[in-house]
Amino acid sequence: RIYEEGRESIPDHPYLFETDVEICLIGGSCKSPIERFWNGNNMIYVLQKAQHNEESDPAEESKADDVIYASELLPKESSGPVALSVRRAKQLISLYTMVQNPNMTDLKISDLIALPPLWIRCDGSDPERTCWLGAEPLKAGNKITGINFYMVTCDGPTADKTCFANLEELKTAHKMKHHSSVVMTKGFAQYELVRAATIEDTVVESESNICVDITWNTVEKILETPPLISAATLNITLESGDPRSPVYQLYRELQFLLALAEGLKTGVTEWPEPLESESAVELVQEFLTDLKKKLDGYCISGNSNETEKIKCDTAAVDSSIKSIFSERGDLDFAEQLWCKMRSVSSYQELVECFTLIIKSLEHGEIQPWIHQGSSSLLSNLIQQSYHGKIEVISLSGITPIQMLLEIGLDKMKKDYVSFFIVKSRSCLLFQDYFISTSVDLQEQVHRVQKLHHMLEIMVSCMVLLQFKHESLFPLTQICMKYYKENPLNEKHMFQLPIRPALVKKFCQ
């Protein structure tokens, strides 16, 4: 069944077999050579221990409940694949062999199928310390003529290089075994550049991971550092929201935007913890009072102190990366208002803020400047105020939430676009898709989430890997192409071919 389903598309998730085994179907397009040690480019099965629904161990049951609970809360040492016992692996290999054996007439299998090769991760519990068992059907046309069995043994990790056979000894052994005069060597290395540790006081592990796969031909010695002529692929899986991220404050701002969008959809808004210490009403009142004092213009560019104040009000960015993601200097009235009102903590406070703003507009006390092209409710009111007449808006129901969501969307879109144009110098091939206002507000919010995920990826590569434009530009294009065609998926692995020199400092 897994084989039949896999012929249409390789499944993303493993299948569960008899509660204790996971069956992963891996396709020929697999990037990592360490998972391609089998013969050929077709599909294979990889079997390993299921990480959930594990059979209970009688010894475990004797523990006190609180001890078991405590052990479950501790972070696991490794979230990687788990090996099966060698005994269980041999049993599975036997079953796999039997169902393809044309002589097993008792099984009454009407249509024999040559299944993909099978590889099973083993825990090395036998005297030979077996770490893999493999089986590969041999075919003559469509007929199965036999099965090749493989066993890979391993003495375990060691830092002592003297216990390895040297490369020449391995080549000689290979030539003798296969009666060959020529031996080709290939090297593979995988470096884990960034692994998000479990965040303190939480039991939720982030699945963020940045690693690089490096392959090369003609190996000179065992465990050599990859040469600069290698082929390297960067693999990035990144979850947003890590408190250590340079753009964590922006992530919190996005969470406020998402809370508003959810409130618009359901009618119930979960107000997040305010981003500012002062109440939103106080901040808005101060802001309006400031503007009333200068009816002659909203021109702040000449006043450095005022510019600094606005930057201080709206920064919400860790000082260590201001050079990477700095606040724009061209914030209009609506955008500055968003910076004050993102600390709103109740519906009542939201209504009070907009009441203050609309009264100031009606009385002509302020003449704010806004960017062209905005079609938000508030922008329309401001444009009407230029002509001295404002449409009456009822600040009830979801209207105030929609008004705040709209100005937040406008502001954050411009923030992200500014980053991608200035920092990664991306021509934003799909810019119109990400900032389009022709779709409904919920879809606009969803696309802003995609922009944020791309930003997290770019900033991680800039800060942690010191990537420059030549690498950021193609990575931006890869992310944009994916997100134009797919929904938000923070578990997706983005892959970028890179020059090994870029990660040379990480290689050992």
mmCIF file of C-alpha atoms in Angstrom, residues 130-380:
data_model
loop_
_atom_site.group_PDB
_atom_site.id
_atom_site.type_symbol
_atom_site.label_atom_id
_atom_site.label_comp_id
_atom_site.label_asym_id
_atom_site.label_seq_id
_atom_site.Cartn_x
_atom_site.Cartn_y
_atom_site.Cartn_z
ATOM 1 C CA THR A 130 25.012 -4.039 13.485
ATOM 2 C CA CYS A 131 23.767 -0.522 12.706
ATOM 3 C CA TRP A 132 21.965 -1.235 9.409
ATOM 4 C CA LEU A 133 20.367 -4.290 7.808
ATOM 5 C CA GLY A 134 19.397 -4.070 4.158
ATOM 6 C CA ALA A 135 17.558 -6.187 1.586
ATOM 7 C CA GLU A 136 17.315 -5.576 -2.153
ATOM 8 C CA PRO A 137 15.220 -7.732 -4.518
ATOM 9 C CA LEU A 138 16.984 -9.007 -7.652
ATOM 10 C CA LYS A 139 14.909 -9.047 -10.810
ATOM 11 C CA ALA A 140 15.000 -10.579 -14.282
ATOM 12 C CA GLY A 141 12.466 -8.432 -16.122
ATOM 13 C CA ASN A 142 9.465 -8.373 -13.803
ATOM 14 C CA LYS A 143 10.321 -11.683 -12.145
ATOM 15 C CA ILE A 144 11.985 -11.773 -8.722
ATOM 16 C CA THR A 145 14.989 -14.109 -8.833
ATOM 17 C CA GLY A 146 16.485 -13.519 -5.411
ATOM 18 C CA ILE A 147 17.315 -10.999 -2.725
ATOM 19 C CA ASN A 148 20.627 -9.403 -1.771
ATOM 20 C CA PHE A 149 21.153 -8.940 1.960
ATOM 21 C CA TYR A 150 23.397 -6.270 3.447
ATOM 22 C CA MET A 151 24.802 -5.752 6.918
ATOM 23 C CA VAL A 152 26.559 -2.577 8.067
ATOM 24 C CA THR A 153 28.433 -2.793 11.361
ATOM 25 C CA CYS A 154 29.979 -0.007 13.407
ATOM 26 C CA ASP A 155 32.298 0.052 16.411
ATOM 27 C CA GLY A 156 30.740 3.277 17.623
ATOM 28 C CA PRO A 157 31.867 6.905 17.772
ATOM 29 C CA THR A 158 35.488 7.613 18.577
ATOM 30 C CA ALA A 159 37.818 10.590 18.586
ATOM 31 C CA ASP A 160 40.850 8.355 18.046
ATOM 32 C CA LYS A 161 41.627 8.443 14.335
ATOM 33 C CA THR A 162 44.342 5.775 14.723
ATOM 34 C CA CYS A 163 41.720 3.038 15.119
ATOM 35 C CA PHE A 164 40.417 3.573 11.568
ATOM 36 C CA ALA A 165 41.732 1.711 8.589
ATOM 37 C CA ASN A 166 43.467 4.192 6.313
ATOM 38 C CA LEU A 167 42.097 4.893 2.863
ATOM 39 C CA GLU A 168 44.705 2.814 1.025
ATOM 40 C CA GLU A 169 43.878 -0.245 3.156
ATOM 41 C CA LEU A 170 40.188 0.178 2.380
ATOM 42 C CA LYS A 171 40.888 0.488 -1.348
ATOM 43 C CA THR A 172 43.043 -2.625 -1.305
ATOM 44 C CA ALA A 173 40.365 -4.626 0.531
ATOM 45 C CA HIS A 174 37.758 -3.400 -1.941
ATOM 46 C CA LYS A 175 39.856 -4.367 -4.982
ATOM 47 C CA MET A 176 40.444 -7.846 -3.581
ATOM 48 C CA LYS A 177 36.799 -8.440 -2.767
ATOM 49 C CA HIS A 178 35.423 -7.147 -6.069
ATOM 50 C CA HIS A 179 38.362 -8.159 -8.327
ATOM 51 C CA SER A 180 38.546 -4.575 -9.515
ATOM 52 C CA SER A 181 41.552 -2.531 -10.571
ATOM 53 C CA VAL A 182 39.851 0.866 -10.168
ATOM 54 C CA VAL A 183 38.175 2.279 -7.051
ATOM 55 C CA MET A 184 36.187 5.505 -7.047
ATOM 56 C CA THR A 185 35.873 7.450 -3.766
ATOM 57 C CA LYS A 186 33.229 9.945 -2.735
ATOM 58 C CA GLY A 187 33.018 12.014 0.402
ATOM 59 C CA PHE A 188 30.033 13.344 2.314
ATOM 60 C CA ALA A 189 29.841 15.574 5.370
ATOM 61 C CA GLN A 190 26.931 17.177 7.163
ATOM 62 C CA TYR A 191 27.513 20.122 9.483
ATOM 63 C CA GLU A 192 24.815 21.305 11.847
ATOM 64 C CA LEU A 193 25.383 25.063 11.871
ATOM 65 C CA VAL A 194 22.467 26.133 14.043
ATOM 66 C CA ARG A 195 20.345 23.968 16.277
ATOM 67 C CA ALA A 196 17.763 25.711 18.431
ATOM 68 C CA ALA A 197 18.194 24.510 22.005
ATOM 69 C CA THR A 198 15.202 23.892 24.233
ATOM 70 C CA ILE A 199 14.120 27.266 25.568
ATOM 71 C CA GLU A 200 14.558 27.555 29.319
ATOM 72 C CA ASP A 201 11.547 26.670 31.477
ATOM 73 C CA THR A 202 9.609 25.217 28.549
ATOM 74 C CA VAL A 203 9.145 21.678 27.328
ATOM 75 C CA VAL A 204 8.507 22.643 23.722
ATOM 76 C CA GLU A 205 11.506 22.091 21.483
ATOM 77 C CA SER A 206 11.923 24.290 18.443
ATOM 78 C CA GLU A 207 12.405 22.367 15.219
ATOM 79 C CA SER A 208 14.616 25.083 13.764
ATOM 80 C CA ASN A 209 17.735 23.730 12.144
ATOM 81 C CA ILE A 210 20.311 25.062 9.702
ATOM 82 C CA CYS A 211 22.709 22.492 8.340
ATOM 83 C CA VAL A 212 24.882 22.101 5.273
ATOM 84 C CA ASP A 213 25.393 18.930 3.194
ATOM 85 C CA ILE A 214 28.740 18.752 1.411
ATOM 86 C CA THR A 215 29.751 16.151 -1.214
ATOM 87 C CA TRP A 216 32.958 15.705 -3.176
ATOM 88 C CA ASN A 217 34.775 13.196 -5.354
ATOM 89 C CA THR A 218 38.261 11.776 -4.865
ATOM 90 C CA VAL A 219 38.750 11.476 -1.118
ATOM 91 C CA GLU A 220 42.392 11.755 -0.024
ATOM 92 C CA LYS A 221 42.075 10.440 3.543
ATOM 93 C CA ILE A 222 39.544 9.257 6.114
ATOM 94 C CA LEU A 223 37.669 12.086 7.888
ATOM 95 C CA GLU A 224 39.188 14.807 5.745
ATOM 96 C CA THR A 225 37.851 18.362 5.835
ATOM 97 C CA PRO A 226 35.712 18.930 2.710
ATOM 98 C CA PRO A 227 37.805 20.570 -0.031
ATOM 99 C CA LEU A 228 36.701 23.917 -1.488
ATOM 100 C CA ILE A 229 35.832 22.253 -4.812
ATOM 101 C CA SER A 230 32.989 20.351 -3.093
ATOM 102 C CA ALA A 231 29.295 20.808 -3.820
ATOM 103 C CA ALA A 232 27.411 22.210 -0.822
ATOM 104 C CA THR A 233 23.704 22.598 -0.091
ATOM 105 C CA LEU A 234 22.359 24.706 2.765
ATOM 106 C CA ASN A 235 19.225 23.252 4.404
ATOM 107 C CA ILE A 236 17.133 25.668 6.464
ATOM 108 C CA THR A 237 14.122 24.823 8.606
ATOM 109 C CA LEU A 238 13.186 27.729 10.834
ATOM 110 C CA GLU A 239 10.328 28.298 13.252
ATOM 111 C CA SER A 240 9.466 31.917 14.005
ATOM 112 C CA GLY A 241 9.197 33.230 17.550
ATOM 113 C CA ASP A 242 12.497 32.282 19.170
ATOM 114 C CA PRO A 243 13.030 34.918 21.943
ATOM 115 C CA ARG A 244 16.730 35.000 21.026
ATOM 116 C CA SER A 245 15.959 36.024 17.453
ATOM 117 C CA PRO A 246 17.047 39.548 16.489
ATOM 118 C CA VAL A 247 13.533 40.169 15.141
ATOM 119 C CA TYR A 248 11.633 38.816 18.149
ATOM 120 C CA GLN A 249 9.994 42.189 18.872
ATOM 121 C CA LEU A 250 8.728 42.289 15.312
ATOM 122 C CA TYR A 251 7.376 38.761 15.833
ATOM 123 C CA ARG A 252 5.434 40.019 18.869
ATOM 124 C CA GLU A 253 4.077 42.850 16.752
ATOM 125 C CA LEU A 254 2.946 40.258 14.217
ATOM 126 C CA GLN A 255 1.243 38.275 17.005
ATOM 127 C CA PHE A 256 -0.780 41.376 17.873
ATOM 128 C CA LEU A 257 -1.763 41.681 14.214
ATOM 129 C CA LEU A 258 -2.823 38.002 14.191
ATOM 130 C CA ALA A 259 -4.893 38.522 17.365
ATOM 131 C CA LEU A 260 -6.747 41.365 15.638
ATOM 132 C CA ALA A 261 -7.334 39.231 12.530
ATOM 133 C CA GLU A 262 -8.687 36.406 14.683
ATOM 134 C CA GLY A 263 -10.951 38.877 16.509
ATOM 135 C CA LEU A 264 -12.260 40.149 13.187
ATOM 136 C CA LYS A 265 -13.035 36.590 12.127
ATOM 137 C CA THR A 266 -14.581 35.245 15.337
ATOM 138 C CA GLY A 267 -15.777 38.378 17.124
ATOM 139 C CA VAL A 268 -13.656 37.470 20.178
ATOM 140 C CA THR A 269 -10.243 39.122 20.565
ATOM 141 C CA GLU A 270 -7.554 37.690 22.849
ATOM 142 C CA TRP A 271 -5.539 40.814 23.672
ATOM 143 C CA PRO A 272 -1.848 39.964 24.005
ATOM 144 C CA GLU A 273 0.427 41.461 26.636
ATOM 145 C CA PRO A 274 1.073 45.145 25.715
ATOM 146 C CA LEU A 275 4.351 45.948 23.943
ATOM 147 C CA GLU A 276 4.594 49.331 25.706
ATOM 148 C CA SER A 277 4.452 50.195 29.411
ATOM 149 C CA GLU A 278 2.236 53.292 28.976
ATOM 150 C CA SER A 279 -1.424 52.781 28.104
ATOM 151 C CA ALA A 280 -2.377 53.191 24.449
ATOM 152 C CA VAL A 281 -4.837 56.007 25.291
ATOM 153 C CA GLU A 282 -2.060 58.022 27.002
ATOM 154 C CA LEU A 283 0.340 57.431 24.097
ATOM 155 C CA VAL A 284 -2.258 58.478 21.504
ATOM 156 C CA GLN A 285 -3.240 61.582 23.536
ATOM 157 C CA GLU A 286 0.424 62.666 23.778
ATOM 158 C CA PHE A 287 0.883 62.056 20.073
ATOM 159 C CA LEU A 288 -2.171 64.127 19.103
ATOM 160 C CA THR A 289 -1.197 66.962 21.485
ATOM 161 C CA ASP A 290 2.220 67.038 19.820
ATOM 162 C CA LEU A 291 0.643 67.311 16.367
ATOM 163 C CA LYS A 292 -1.774 70.048 17.448
ATOM 164 C CA LYS A 293 1.225 72.195 18.422
ATOM 165 C CA LYS A 294 2.490 72.177 14.856
ATOM 166 C CA LEU A 295 -0.393 72.727 12.546
ATOM 167 C CA ASP A 296 2.039 74.419 10.196
ATOM 168 C CA GLY A 297 3.356 71.065 9.128
ATOM 169 C CA TYR A 298 4.050 67.484 9.936
ATOM 170 C CA CYS A 299 7.639 68.053 8.814
ATOM 171 C CA ILE A 300 9.948 66.379 11.282
ATOM 172 C CA SER A 301 12.912 65.648 9.062
ATOM 173 C CA GLY A 302 14.728 68.824 10.058
ATOM 174 C CA ASN A 303 14.383 68.206 13.784
ATOM 175 C CA SER A 304 16.858 65.548 14.842
ATOM 176 C CA ASN A 305 15.495 65.319 18.394
ATOM 177 C CA GLU A 306 11.973 64.678 17.079
ATOM 178 C CA THR A 307 13.288 62.084 14.634
ATOM 179 C CA GLU A 308 15.085 60.309 17.468
ATOM 180 C CA LYS A 309 11.885 60.356 19.557
ATOM 181 C CA ILE A 310 9.867 58.724 16.799
ATOM 182 C CA LYS A 311 12.564 56.143 16.228
ATOM 183 C CA CYS A 312 12.619 55.448 19.948
ATOM 184 C CA ASP A 313 8.832 55.117 20.018
ATOM 185 C CA THR A 314 8.715 52.780 17.068
ATOM 186 C CA ALA A 315 11.995 50.875 17.216
ATOM 187 C CA ALA A 316 10.885 47.682 18.964
ATOM 188 C CA VAL A 317 14.080 46.203 17.618
ATOM 189 C CA ASP A 318 17.004 44.759 19.530
ATOM 190 C CA SER A 319 19.839 47.300 19.472
ATOM 191 C CA SER A 320 22.307 44.636 18.373
ATOM 192 C CA ILE A 321 20.671 44.373 14.954
ATOM 193 C CA LYS A 322 19.484 47.905 14.303
ATOM 194 C CA SER A 323 21.892 47.912 11.397
ATOM 195 C CA ILE A 324 20.100 44.863 9.975
ATOM 196 C CA PHE A 325 16.471 45.669 10.633
ATOM 197 C CA SER A 326 16.193 49.347 11.460
ATOM 198 C CA GLU A 327 12.927 51.271 11.717
ATOM 199 C CA ARG A 328 12.033 53.196 8.594
ATOM 200 C CA GLY A 329 12.400 56.957 8.795
ATOM 201 C CA ASP A 330 9.367 57.703 6.594
ATOM 202 C CA LEU A 331 6.547 56.612 8.916
ATOM 203 C CA ASP A 332 3.321 58.448 8.137
ATOM 204 C CA PHE A 333 0.595 59.400 10.623
ATOM 205 C CA ALA A 334 -1.232 56.045 10.418
ATOM 206 C CA GLU A 335 1.992 54.056 10.864
ATOM 207 C CA GLN A 336 3.065 56.095 13.886
ATOM 208 C CA LEU A 337 -0.422 55.624 15.271
ATOM 209 C CA TRP A 338 -0.031 51.845 14.944
ATOM 210 C CA CYS A 339 3.191 52.080 16.955
ATOM 211 C CA LYS A 340 1.251 53.781 19.768
ATOM 212 C CA MET A 341 -1.827 51.564 19.571
ATOM 213 C CA ARG A 342 -0.138 48.156 19.424
ATOM 214 C CA SER A 343 -0.150 48.346 23.225
ATOM 215 C CA VAL A 344 -3.980 48.349 23.281
ATOM 216 C CA SER A 345 -5.094 45.839 25.908
ATOM 217 C CA SER A 346 -8.892 45.983 25.677
ATOM 218 C CA TYR A 347 -11.711 46.724 23.255
ATOM 219 C CA GLN A 348 -12.748 49.736 25.364
ATOM 220 C CA GLU A 349 -9.246 51.201 25.123
ATOM 221 C CA LEU A 350 -9.306 50.699 21.352
ATOM 222 C CA VAL A 351 -12.590 52.627 21.025
ATOM 223 C CA GLU A 352 -11.278 55.463 23.244
ATOM 224 C CA CYS A 353 -8.163 55.835 21.067
ATOM 225 C CA PHE A 354 -10.124 56.075 17.807
ATOM 226 C CA THR A 355 -12.641 58.454 19.418
ATOM 227 C CA LEU A 356 -9.775 60.842 20.293
ATOM 228 C CA ILE A 357 -8.377 60.631 16.745
ATOM 229 C CA ILE A 358 -11.697 61.168 14.956
ATOM 230 C CA LYS A 359 -12.568 64.159 17.191
ATOM 231 C CA SER A 360 -9.196 65.769 16.404
ATOM 232 C CA LEU A 361 -9.813 65.243 12.680
ATOM 233 C CA GLU A 362 -13.394 66.586 12.855
ATOM 234 C CA HIS A 363 -12.309 69.748 14.671
ATOM 235 C CA GLY A 364 -9.443 70.339 12.269
ATOM 236 C CA GLU A 365 -6.949 70.236 15.154
ATOM 237 C CA ILE A 366 -4.535 68.085 13.149
ATOM 238 C CA GLN A 367 -3.739 67.815 9.447
ATOM 239 C CA PRO A 368 -1.772 64.553 9.300
ATOM 240 C CA TRP A 369 0.296 63.339 6.394
ATOM 241 C CA ILE A 370 -0.250 59.821 5.021
ATOM 242 C CA HIS A 371 1.352 57.766 2.273
ATOM 243 C CA GLN A 372 -0.406 57.669 -1.080
ATOM 244 C CA GLY A 373 -2.163 54.495 -2.081
ATOM 245 C CA SER A 374 -3.558 53.491 1.321
ATOM 246 C CA SER A 375 -7.227 52.554 1.214
ATOM 247 C CA SER A 376 -7.778 51.886 4.916
ATOM 248 C CA LEU A 377 -10.816 53.310 6.711
ATOM 249 C CA LEU A 378 -8.607 55.677 8.693
ATOM 250 C CA SER A 379 -6.763 56.896 5.565
ATOM 251 C CA ASN A 380 -10.121 57.656 3.923
#
